[in-house]
Amino acid sequence: MAQLDTLDIVVLVALLAGTLAYFTKGSYWAVPKDPYANAYAAANGHKAGKTRNIIEKMDESGKNCVVFYGSQTGTAEDYASRLAKEGSSRFGLKTMVADLEDYDYDNLDTFPDDKVAMFMLATYGEGEPTDNAVDFYEFFTGEDASFSQGGSVDDKPLTSLKFVAFGLGNNTYEQYNVMVRKVNAAFEKLGARRIGTAGEGDDGAGTMEEDFLAWKEPMWAALTQEMGLEEREAVYEPVFGITEREDLTPEADTVYLGEPNKNHLEGLSKGPYNSNNPFIAPIVESRELFTVKDRSCLHMEIDVSGSNLSYQTGDHLAVWPTNAGTKVDHFLTVFGLSEKRHTVIGVKGLDSTAKVPFPTPTTYDAVARYHMEICGPVSRQFVDTLASFAPSEAAKKEMARLGADKDYFHDKISSQYLNISQALEMVAGPMAWTSVPFSLLIEGLHKIQPRYYSISSSSLAQKDKISITAVVESLRVPGATHVLKGVTTNYLLALKQKQHGDPNPDPHGLTYAITGPRNKYDGIHVPVHVRHSNFKLPSDPSRPIIMVGPGTGVAPFRGFVQERAAQAKAGQPVGKTILFFGCRRKSEDFMYQKEWEEYGQALGSNFELVTAFSRDGPNKVYVQQRLREHGKEVEALLQQHKAYFYVCGDAANMAREVNTTLCNVIAEHRGVGEAKAEEIVKAMRSSNQYQEDVWS
């Protein structure tokens, strides 16, 4: 046998290593790197290589009930936490809360029949799963779901799975609560057994909270019977341990003062930037679009160059808000924390499955300012929980009544849009609620969520500069002594005022820490990330488009028209582009008026702007009326040229009326009945020829 020289050996070893790598996918030596491994994860008890097997996790932690959530704005996550808490305190269940994206689903065919899985599922946009539920949704609604035991649909592989389901939706959308409906149908088809009804909450009707409360009681009754549970008097047990750290000061470089993760704390912010990790972006331009003093609409240009953030025309920009200083002050005063606002605290889950929703150590002030939704609506269930910590017997009695009587609660709190500190001040006057555990506030108040704005620029025309268009919210509530102010839009207004030379911006009597934690946002910066959308131009620019966007609903259409103007300038053939825009008065809030003229010059006769100024004449005129007036042209573009039809803006009224008007236009000009016209519009929606970017 010939002797192997050194080169032969090296080659053989390399071939062997390559073969092993191919067949094992590198699993013997590869260490997956988590870009978000940081102190935030450590605070949440996450360990490197944590299991994605939910059954294994439940067994390790001694749980018999898991509450999954698919959440976009935090409400479904809040409901999941509340159900888990109630299941533990009232019925003795060993509960845990789980993010759907943290676990695999192919082993649910081995889910033990002495355990139960609950699913809080929000529907996002036009029937889409939330970002964290995409894989889950596609797995169970697809045709090729593959389970660990190899069973097919006909084998009913989920026969041992007992589940509970509640959906969060909005009836102003075409695909109302489709997420929970489709998942429920898929589970039942696979043999799973639902306990109680599949509940549905309706944000569009403003009844989400009451729908949830009404659903859960019969669900608990059914689950109690199914699992042999015994109800007991609920006693508050904290989920988190709070330790005041006398060994640390806010100036310590290990203390989080609002930074979202360790990289930001250390000044080493790096991508990828997403819903867990914002990019601190400079605002390079900000201007007022309205010409009246009592209303405000902002146009902002945000520079994302160097961040590797990319967007497509029609996407959304997420802005991470900061609570107003006056609101933070009031919140801390009501709970008797003003004197301790800068005290450093450590927060730790008292259970191995409890996730701390922000990085620690931190301060009371930082939590209230950057992490808690302290200005949001109040939950009746949370009010009921707080009753036992009231500062007086009278306050305790009033809280109990508010918690038990939904009509009384609506009259006193919901209809007045009170936040939690306003509600408690109404109940107890100047007395501080010093007995409320801080853990309960972490559990009971939503984590503050990014606010999403339709991007009003074209990625083709300005790929590194993102535009947004936002009306600054300030609403006087009839009968209330306060003015309801938008958290994020007033924050943006403060940034605009600062950029235009105001040393102490104070929009609508609010103040903001606009330089951010440790002045890291100084120089007019804002934390952002991009969320991709299905609201898109046709891939063929010669295809006609019809856009309906009153008010700030025009935002994405500025991007659409900007893109088509750029394509036309580049010599590409561009199809007919019609925009129906409406506002109050031409002289007050005709947004981007001069820009439309510039785009019109680039597009020529292919661009048509149809306006509806509702308060300029003796009779109010809206975009749907203009749509009807141009019905012949619209119908011809739809039928003969397969034009795309877009709507952006208010879902509850405008979008529904536009849908109805389009049905009427089609019925009239095609000579078909109303039912047939509705079928045609539904088919347009199904094929994405009719697209909406709407809100309520």
XYZ file of C-alpha atoms in Angstrom:
696
model
C 0.000 0.000 0.000
C 1.351 3.372 -0.984
C 2.412 5.633 1.827
C 0.177 8.699 2.442
C 2.163 11.919 2.442
C 1.232 14.943 4.527
C -0.771 16.594 1.728
C -2.840 13.416 1.221
C -3.712 13.353 4.908
C -4.698 17.012 4.919
C -6.958 16.499 1.896
C -8.585 13.396 3.422
C -9.229 15.171 6.711
C -10.746 18.125 4.877
C -12.998 15.831 2.835
C -14.087 13.985 5.971
C -14.851 17.245 7.767
C -16.797 18.543 4.783
C -18.826 15.343 4.526
C -19.610 15.418 8.245
C -20.643 19.063 7.998
C -22.960 18.323 5.080
C -24.788 15.430 6.755
C -24.998 16.903 10.241
C -25.577 20.525 9.162
C -22.693 21.393 11.471
C -24.702 20.444 14.538
C -21.698 18.911 16.291
C -19.779 22.147 16.534
C -21.977 24.993 15.325
C -23.113 27.393 18.037
C -26.053 29.504 16.877
C -25.469 33.147 17.722
C -28.410 35.070 19.100
C -28.066 38.725 18.034
C -30.231 39.769 20.972
C -28.446 37.829 23.695
C -28.029 40.527 26.303
C -28.872 41.596 29.806
C -32.549 41.816 28.836
C -32.553 38.105 28.070
C -30.650 37.342 31.223
C -33.165 39.291 33.286
C -35.929 37.195 31.768
C -34.285 33.993 32.827
C -33.450 32.945 29.252
C -30.536 30.584 29.048
C -28.371 29.831 26.066
C -29.829 26.902 24.165
C -33.228 27.118 25.882
C -35.679 24.479 24.720
C -38.208 25.094 21.967
C -40.149 22.041 23.135
C -43.145 23.371 25.081
C -43.956 19.977 26.619
C -40.402 19.626 27.865
C -40.559 23.171 29.243
C -43.836 22.496 31.054
C -42.503 19.284 32.556
C -39.277 20.966 33.700
C -41.187 23.778 35.402
C -44.083 21.693 36.731
C -46.791 23.408 34.659
C -50.112 22.007 33.526
C -51.425 25.066 31.668
C -49.712 27.150 29.010
C -51.219 30.370 27.662
C -49.840 31.230 24.228
C -50.250 34.652 22.670
C -50.086 36.057 19.155
C -49.919 39.790 19.761
C -49.129 42.902 17.705
C -49.978 45.757 20.061
C -49.636 43.965 23.411
C -53.322 43.374 24.174
C -53.300 39.633 23.445
C -50.147 39.311 25.539
C -51.868 41.187 28.353
C -54.900 38.881 28.169
C -52.597 35.848 28.221
C -50.878 37.132 31.362
C -54.211 37.850 33.022
C -55.606 34.403 32.216
C -52.481 32.718 33.519
C -52.621 34.783 36.704
C -56.300 34.043 37.236
C -55.877 30.344 36.504
C -53.219 30.165 39.175
C -54.857 32.276 41.882
C -58.510 31.157 41.434
C -58.176 27.553 40.316
C -54.740 26.364 41.401
C -53.489 25.721 37.875
C -49.753 25.712 37.363
C -49.623 28.259 34.577
C -47.079 29.807 32.256
C -47.292 32.392 29.481
C -45.586 31.674 26.158
C -44.791 33.692 23.049
C -45.825 31.662 19.990
C -42.549 32.359 18.212
C -40.505 30.864 21.057
C -41.695 27.274 20.545
C -42.157 24.571 17.904
C -45.533 22.986 17.205
C -44.801 19.646 15.569
C -44.800 17.918 18.962
C -48.276 19.071 20.020
C -49.424 15.593 18.962
C -47.804 14.386 22.206
C -49.391 17.082 24.398
C -50.479 15.315 27.620
C -54.226 15.028 28.155
C -53.895 16.197 31.772
C -52.678 19.604 30.605
C -54.389 22.424 28.715
C -53.153 24.919 26.128
C -54.775 28.343 25.775
C -54.397 30.602 22.746
C -54.941 34.376 22.719
C -54.811 35.231 19.013
C -55.025 38.704 17.517
C -55.813 39.245 13.856
C -53.653 41.921 12.294
C -54.552 44.049 9.282
C -56.489 42.323 6.543
C -56.688 38.869 8.091
C -52.993 38.411 8.735
C -51.343 36.743 11.727
C -49.367 38.944 14.081
C -45.616 39.074 13.518
C -44.888 36.576 16.283
C -47.574 34.120 15.075
C -46.708 33.814 11.375
C -44.919 30.439 11.636
C -47.588 29.046 13.955
C -50.394 30.139 11.643
C -48.728 28.808 8.495
C -47.940 25.495 10.175
C -51.526 24.764 11.195
C -53.373 26.269 8.242
C -51.026 24.867 5.595
C -51.599 21.576 3.843
C -48.407 19.829 4.888
C -48.354 19.999 8.702
C -45.984 17.284 9.873
C -46.070 16.040 13.464
C -43.499 14.222 15.575
C -45.398 10.916 15.569
C -45.916 11.028 11.819
C -49.717 11.225 11.887
C -51.661 12.739 8.999
C -54.824 14.837 9.172
C -56.909 11.679 8.784
C -55.181 10.205 11.840
C -56.392 13.118 14.016
C -52.931 13.601 15.579
C -54.077 16.176 18.162
C -56.661 14.025 19.946
C -54.872 14.442 23.284
C -54.771 18.257 23.034
C -57.301 20.188 25.079
C -57.327 23.829 24.100
C -58.965 27.160 24.855
C -59.133 29.979 22.298
C -59.947 33.684 22.273
C -59.549 35.998 19.304
C -58.913 39.721 19.214
C -60.288 41.409 16.106
C -61.968 44.451 14.656
C -65.295 44.192 12.856
C -64.477 47.152 10.631
C -62.063 44.885 8.751
C -63.237 42.479 6.073
C -61.431 39.535 7.698
C -62.848 39.864 11.197
C -61.135 37.591 13.758
C -60.024 35.274 10.978
C -56.942 34.188 12.946
C -58.818 32.498 15.796
C -61.468 31.125 13.443
C -58.980 29.443 11.134
C -56.791 28.119 13.940
C -59.847 26.771 15.756
C -61.030 25.030 12.573
C -57.554 23.600 11.951
C -57.259 22.287 15.512
C -60.666 20.621 15.384
C -59.847 19.096 11.988
C -56.701 17.624 13.553
C -58.706 16.123 16.416
C -58.038 18.620 19.219
C -60.841 19.266 21.692
C -61.816 22.830 22.521
C -62.966 23.699 26.029
C -65.727 26.319 26.030
C -66.459 28.516 23.039
C -63.882 30.140 20.794
C -64.296 33.688 22.089
C -64.099 36.792 19.917
C -63.355 40.332 21.094
C -64.281 43.304 18.931
C -62.076 46.371 19.093
C -64.093 47.997 16.330
C -67.189 48.116 18.513
C -65.122 49.216 21.516
C -66.165 46.102 23.440
C -62.906 44.124 23.463
C -62.455 44.192 27.241
C -66.064 43.343 28.036
C -66.096 40.613 25.369
C -63.061 39.070 27.049
C -64.542 39.274 30.537
C -67.877 37.826 29.370
C -66.136 34.954 27.576
C -63.759 33.852 30.300
C -66.280 33.072 33.041
C -68.148 30.282 31.173
C -64.766 29.111 29.863
C -63.495 28.711 33.428
C -66.690 26.835 34.347
C -66.199 24.405 31.442
C -62.505 23.947 32.236
C -63.236 23.399 35.918
C -65.577 20.557 35.018
C -63.216 19.096 32.434
C -60.107 19.083 34.640
C -61.717 18.650 38.038
C -60.553 22.027 39.293
C -61.756 23.683 42.480
C -62.281 27.405 42.660
C -60.831 29.179 45.659
C -60.663 32.733 46.899
C -58.161 34.555 44.748
C -55.279 36.002 46.733
C -52.709 38.172 45.023
C -49.369 36.451 44.527
C -46.651 38.540 42.864
C -45.130 37.306 39.638
C -42.016 39.454 40.055
C -39.714 40.131 42.952
C -38.708 43.780 43.321
C -35.463 44.598 45.099
C -34.375 48.161 45.812
C -30.652 48.204 45.145
C -28.934 50.433 47.686
C -25.594 49.359 46.239
C -26.337 51.052 42.904
C -27.019 54.612 41.785
C -28.696 55.704 38.534
C -25.319 56.877 37.313
C -23.882 53.345 37.395
C -23.063 52.121 33.898
C -24.906 48.843 34.541
C -28.244 50.538 35.307
C -30.782 50.828 32.499
C -32.391 54.252 32.334
C -34.655 53.432 29.399
C -32.231 51.696 27.044
C -34.002 48.739 25.385
C -31.096 46.281 25.614
C -27.467 45.851 26.584
C -26.019 47.062 23.288
C -27.887 50.344 23.638
C -26.801 50.590 27.288
C -23.159 50.260 26.293
C -23.524 52.690 23.391
C -22.853 49.915 20.876
C -26.197 49.872 19.118
C -26.093 47.494 16.168
C -28.514 45.669 13.915
C -30.480 43.892 12.851
C -33.034 46.498 13.897
C -36.540 45.230 14.516
C -39.341 45.052 17.080
C -36.831 44.008 19.750
C -34.084 46.422 18.837
C -34.797 49.957 17.541
C -32.493 52.096 15.451
C -31.903 55.539 16.969
C -32.506 57.524 13.801
C -31.885 61.225 13.181
C -34.854 63.335 12.118
C -33.410 65.353 9.237
C -36.530 67.352 8.442
C -39.810 68.191 10.157
C -42.523 70.595 9.120
C -46.135 71.528 9.778
C -48.639 70.633 7.054
C -51.691 72.482 8.407
C -52.111 76.265 8.335
C -54.371 76.603 11.415
C -53.223 76.976 15.009
C -55.695 74.641 16.711
C -54.761 71.554 14.677
C -51.414 70.091 13.738
C -50.149 67.568 11.209
C -46.472 66.696 10.962
C -44.345 65.671 8.032
C -41.077 64.102 9.144
C -38.073 62.774 7.262
C -36.099 60.124 9.143
C -32.619 59.126 8.003
C -31.900 55.376 8.148
C -28.646 55.409 6.161
C -25.978 53.152 7.617
C -28.486 51.071 9.581
C -29.179 48.372 6.971
C -32.857 49.116 7.534
C -34.692 48.773 4.256
C -38.268 49.469 3.304
C -40.588 49.115 0.373
C -43.136 51.684 -0.677
C -46.288 51.003 1.349
C -44.527 49.696 4.485
C -44.952 51.066 8.015
C -42.502 52.846 10.283
C -42.680 51.931 13.961
C -41.916 54.787 16.339
C -40.974 53.855 19.907
C -42.703 56.383 22.167
C -41.754 57.973 25.447
C -44.378 58.895 28.031
C -44.774 62.591 28.740
C -42.978 63.854 31.838
C -46.167 65.325 33.322
C -47.880 61.934 32.991
C -44.917 60.162 34.556
C -44.935 62.632 37.460
C -48.645 62.088 38.079
C -48.337 58.305 37.895
C -45.469 58.202 40.398
C -47.290 60.616 42.730
C -50.495 58.551 42.766
C -48.553 55.430 43.740
C -46.383 57.231 46.291
C -43.180 56.718 44.330
C -42.161 60.309 43.616
C -39.526 60.420 46.324
C -38.093 57.094 45.148
C -38.322 57.708 41.410
C -34.562 57.441 40.894
C -34.081 54.511 43.265
C -32.452 51.604 41.445
C -34.509 48.413 41.443
C -33.859 44.860 40.381
C -36.802 42.934 38.951
C -36.774 39.165 38.780
C -39.372 36.588 37.814
C -40.360 34.519 40.840
C -41.151 31.639 38.516
C -38.758 30.215 35.938
C -41.273 30.938 33.160
C -41.994 34.562 34.134
C -40.505 37.085 31.683
C -39.538 40.520 32.927
C -40.770 42.900 30.182
C -37.815 45.285 30.398
C -34.098 45.106 31.200
C -32.911 45.521 34.789
C -31.513 46.893 37.039
C -33.431 50.081 36.319
C -35.352 52.809 38.172
C -39.022 53.454 38.937
C -38.819 56.554 36.752
C -37.357 54.689 33.774
C -40.003 51.973 33.958
C -42.849 54.509 34.017
C -41.288 56.699 31.331
C -40.098 54.138 28.782
C -41.730 50.781 29.456
C -45.276 51.036 30.865
C -48.420 52.076 28.988
C -49.382 54.466 31.802
C -51.649 56.572 29.555
C -53.645 53.683 28.097
C -57.230 52.599 28.828
C -57.945 50.949 32.159
C -59.064 47.337 32.519
C -62.103 46.714 34.737
C -60.496 43.481 35.903
C -57.368 45.374 36.930
C -59.458 47.894 38.883
C -61.091 45.003 40.710
C -57.661 43.574 41.566
C -56.465 46.930 42.901
C -59.453 47.240 45.259
C -57.790 45.289 48.067
C -54.864 47.751 48.053
C -57.008 50.894 48.276
C -55.855 53.571 50.764
C -59.229 53.746 52.536
C -62.363 51.664 53.087
C -64.408 54.112 51.032
C -61.979 53.813 48.141
C -61.977 50.032 48.456
C -65.765 49.961 48.276
C -65.818 52.235 45.233
C -63.171 50.139 43.454
C -65.141 46.963 44.133
C -68.250 48.564 42.620
C -66.311 49.726 39.560
C -64.862 46.251 39.130
C -68.230 44.514 39.402
C -70.555 46.860 37.509
C -69.635 47.262 33.846
C -72.165 50.054 33.212
C -70.935 52.035 36.209
C -67.341 51.438 35.108
C -68.162 52.689 31.620
C -69.831 55.853 32.910
C -67.089 56.717 35.381
C -63.911 55.583 33.618
C -64.186 54.253 30.054
C -66.361 57.030 28.655
C -64.055 59.614 30.220
C -60.937 57.983 28.774
C -59.206 57.976 32.153
C -55.798 56.387 32.499
C -54.900 54.404 35.613
C -53.530 57.273 37.708
C -56.486 59.514 36.788
C -58.933 56.753 37.706
C -57.339 56.131 41.088
C -57.167 59.842 41.834
C -60.870 60.099 41.013
C -61.599 57.308 43.500
C -59.340 58.318 46.403
C -58.577 61.989 45.836
C -55.089 63.053 46.970
C -54.450 59.868 48.979
C -51.531 57.876 47.581
C -51.902 54.185 46.750
C -48.706 53.201 48.514
C -49.810 49.628 49.253
C -49.979 48.572 45.601
C -47.072 46.196 44.904
C -44.925 47.381 42.016
C -45.052 43.838 40.677
C -48.811 44.253 40.268
C -48.279 47.388 38.175
C -45.838 45.537 35.931
C -48.361 42.710 35.564
C -51.448 44.869 35.118
C -50.278 47.592 32.753
C -49.372 46.891 29.144
C -45.806 47.168 28.017
C -45.691 50.352 25.949
C -45.803 49.471 22.274
C -44.367 51.108 19.163
C -46.878 53.113 17.136
C -47.054 52.365 13.421
C -47.288 55.000 10.700
C -47.836 54.426 6.985
C -44.630 55.462 5.250
C -45.307 58.444 3.001
C -42.248 58.169 0.765
C -41.044 55.927 -2.057
C -38.145 53.563 -1.477
C -37.271 54.016 -5.146
C -37.050 57.794 -4.804
C -35.408 57.958 -1.361
C -34.254 54.586 -0.070
C -32.348 55.955 2.945
C -34.852 58.558 4.057
C -38.260 57.536 5.374
C -41.151 59.999 5.486
C -44.127 59.813 7.832
C -47.265 61.943 8.081
C -49.021 62.183 11.452
C -51.882 64.246 12.866
C -51.099 65.342 16.420
C -53.881 63.976 18.591
C -55.553 66.225 21.146
C -59.187 65.419 21.921
C -61.480 67.175 24.378
C -63.811 64.587 25.871
C -67.386 65.846 26.450
C -68.004 66.208 30.170
C -64.378 65.533 31.113
C -62.047 68.000 32.788
C -59.003 66.805 30.866
C -57.905 66.697 27.233
C -56.952 63.329 25.761
C -53.546 63.671 24.146
C -51.805 61.258 21.809
C -48.689 59.829 23.446
C -46.533 59.420 20.350
C -47.760 62.250 18.119
C -47.174 64.813 20.873
C -43.725 63.287 21.428
C -43.039 63.813 17.716
C -44.379 67.371 17.957
C -41.957 68.063 20.811
C -39.102 66.794 18.630
C -40.260 69.048 15.788
C -40.435 72.062 18.132
C -36.936 71.295 19.400
C -35.614 70.999 15.865
C -37.093 74.394 15.033
C -35.309 76.129 17.898
C -37.610 75.836 20.918
C -35.269 75.124 23.864
C -38.122 73.824 26.042
C -40.787 72.205 23.866
C -44.099 71.882 25.658
C -46.738 70.554 23.210
C -50.253 70.786 24.664
C -48.818 71.258 28.143
C -46.707 68.104 27.942
C -42.970 67.718 28.416
C -40.792 64.908 27.138
C -37.315 63.583 27.847
C -36.586 64.027 24.171
C -32.837 63.563 24.541
C -33.520 60.018 25.715
C -31.765 57.966 28.371
C -28.341 59.428 29.135
C -28.883 61.956 26.299
C -28.485 59.167 23.726
C -31.207 60.667 21.507
C -29.686 64.151 21.545
C -29.461 65.903 18.209
C -33.152 65.176 17.447
C -33.229 61.393 17.213
C -36.091 58.924 17.518
C -36.071 55.114 18.035
C -37.626 53.317 15.043
C -37.878 50.086 13.118
C -39.624 49.101 9.877
C -42.580 46.734 9.632
C -43.254 45.308 6.211
C -46.757 45.503 4.780
C -48.745 43.822 2.026
C -50.072 47.215 0.887
C -48.135 47.407 -2.353
C -48.129 48.928 -5.817
C -48.623 46.515 -8.726
C -45.321 45.095 -9.965
C -46.133 46.434 -13.441
C -46.014 50.270 -13.287
C -48.143 50.501 -16.432
C -51.093 49.047 -14.510
C -53.554 51.835 -13.550
C -54.145 52.566 -9.876
C -57.032 54.275 -8.079
C -56.322 55.579 -4.570
C -58.769 56.860 -1.947
C -57.076 58.581 0.986
C -58.716 61.402 2.930
C -56.752 63.148 5.684
C -53.604 61.327 6.733
C -54.936 58.376 4.761
C -53.099 60.064 1.896
C -49.731 59.184 3.486
C -48.908 55.964 1.613
C -50.290 57.460 -1.601
C -47.746 60.252 -1.472
C -45.203 57.425 -1.611
C -47.081 55.694 -4.444
C -47.299 58.858 -6.542
C -43.715 59.826 -5.730
C -42.606 56.419 -6.997
C -44.590 56.655 -10.216
C -43.232 60.143 -10.855
C -39.680 58.803 -10.445
C -40.454 55.934 -12.828
C -41.881 58.336 -15.395
C -38.792 60.561 -15.160
C -36.669 57.461 -15.760
C -38.570 56.798 -18.979
C -40.715 53.905 -17.768
C -44.308 53.664 -19.019
C -46.629 54.510 -16.123
C -50.351 53.771 -16.039
C -53.211 56.064 -15.095
C -52.841 57.228 -11.492
C -55.942 58.664 -9.825
C -55.968 59.992 -6.259
C -59.149 60.873 -4.385
C -58.125 63.127 -1.495
C -60.353 64.795 1.067
C -59.913 67.240 3.931
C -61.852 70.021 5.655
C -60.759 73.136 3.762
C -58.404 73.818 0.905
C -56.863 76.705 2.819
C -56.310 74.761 6.072
C -55.356 71.130 5.594
C -54.756 70.423 1.900
C -51.662 68.308 2.515
C -48.823 68.257 -0.028
C -50.693 70.593 -2.376
C -47.577 71.873 -4.164
C -46.067 68.408 -4.356
C -49.088 67.043 -6.228
C -48.515 69.755 -8.828
C -44.860 68.708 -9.182
C -45.746 65.028 -9.506
C -48.401 65.980 -12.033
C -45.766 67.640 -14.191
C -43.735 64.417 -14.222
C -46.740 62.155 -14.883
C -48.649 64.440 -17.237
C -52.158 63.349 -18.131
C -51.624 60.025 -16.367
C -52.056 61.731 -12.988
C -55.443 62.931 -11.808
C -56.120 64.466 -8.392
C -59.765 64.571 -7.309
C -60.395 66.618 -4.153
C -63.255 66.758 -1.662
C -63.193 69.723 0.745
C -65.942 68.898 3.223
C -66.363 72.349 4.758
C -65.668 74.732 1.896
C -69.185 74.733 0.473
C -72.765 74.849 1.694
C -72.934 71.044 1.706
C -70.361 68.610 3.028
C -68.579 66.652 0.311
C -66.563 63.483 0.960
C -64.304 61.243 -1.115
C -66.968 58.569 -1.576
C -69.186 61.142 -3.305
C -66.356 62.100 -5.638
C -65.792 58.407 -6.328
C -69.423 58.063 -7.361
C -69.184 61.144 -9.606
C -66.183 59.598 -11.389
C -67.801 56.179 -11.475
C -67.721 55.725 -15.255
C -63.973 56.344 -15.461
C -63.251 54.233 -12.371
C -65.312 51.314 -13.620
C -63.671 51.422 -17.060
C -60.203 51.283 -15.488
C -61.215 48.392 -13.245
C -62.897 46.273 -15.890
C -60.891 47.042 -19.016
C -57.428 47.643 -17.559
C -57.574 45.683 -14.278
C -56.670 48.749 -12.255
C -55.678 48.279 -8.633
C -57.933 49.956 -6.065
C -56.522 51.238 -2.754
C -58.113 52.695 0.373
C -56.285 54.170 3.369
C -57.739 55.840 6.458
C -60.638 55.395 8.844
C -61.967 51.826 8.854
C -65.202 52.320 10.745
C -66.845 54.862 8.437
C -64.893 56.024 5.405
C -63.516 52.662 4.276
C -66.891 50.949 4.612
C -68.639 53.700 2.711
C -66.020 53.604 -0.052
C -66.547 49.841 -0.324
C -70.313 50.369 -0.600
C -69.869 53.160 -3.140
C -67.597 51.019 -5.300
C -70.197 48.231 -5.258
C -72.816 50.757 -6.388
C -70.532 52.055 -9.157
C -69.909 48.534 -10.457
C -73.600 47.629 -10.278
C -74.616 50.769 -12.161
C -72.021 50.710 -14.925
C -71.941 46.939 -15.494
C -75.672 46.571 -15.247
C -75.549 43.896 -12.550
C -77.381 43.475 -9.269
C -76.102 44.595 -5.890
C -75.279 41.054 -4.787
C -73.245 40.407 -7.936
C -71.369 43.697 -7.482
C -70.479 42.693 -3.929
C -69.145 39.371 -5.217
C -66.978 41.230 -7.739
C -65.524 43.469 -5.010
C -64.860 40.470 -2.769
C -63.058 38.768 -5.642
C -60.974 41.922 -6.100
C -60.005 41.733 -2.435
C -59.088 38.064 -2.692
C -56.790 38.728 -5.661
C -55.235 41.822 -4.004
C -56.712 44.056 -6.684
C -58.513 45.838 -3.802
C -56.185 46.677 -0.906
C -56.739 48.533 2.363
C -54.467 50.132 4.940
C -57.041 51.210 7.506
C -57.377 51.837 11.227
C -60.141 52.497 13.733
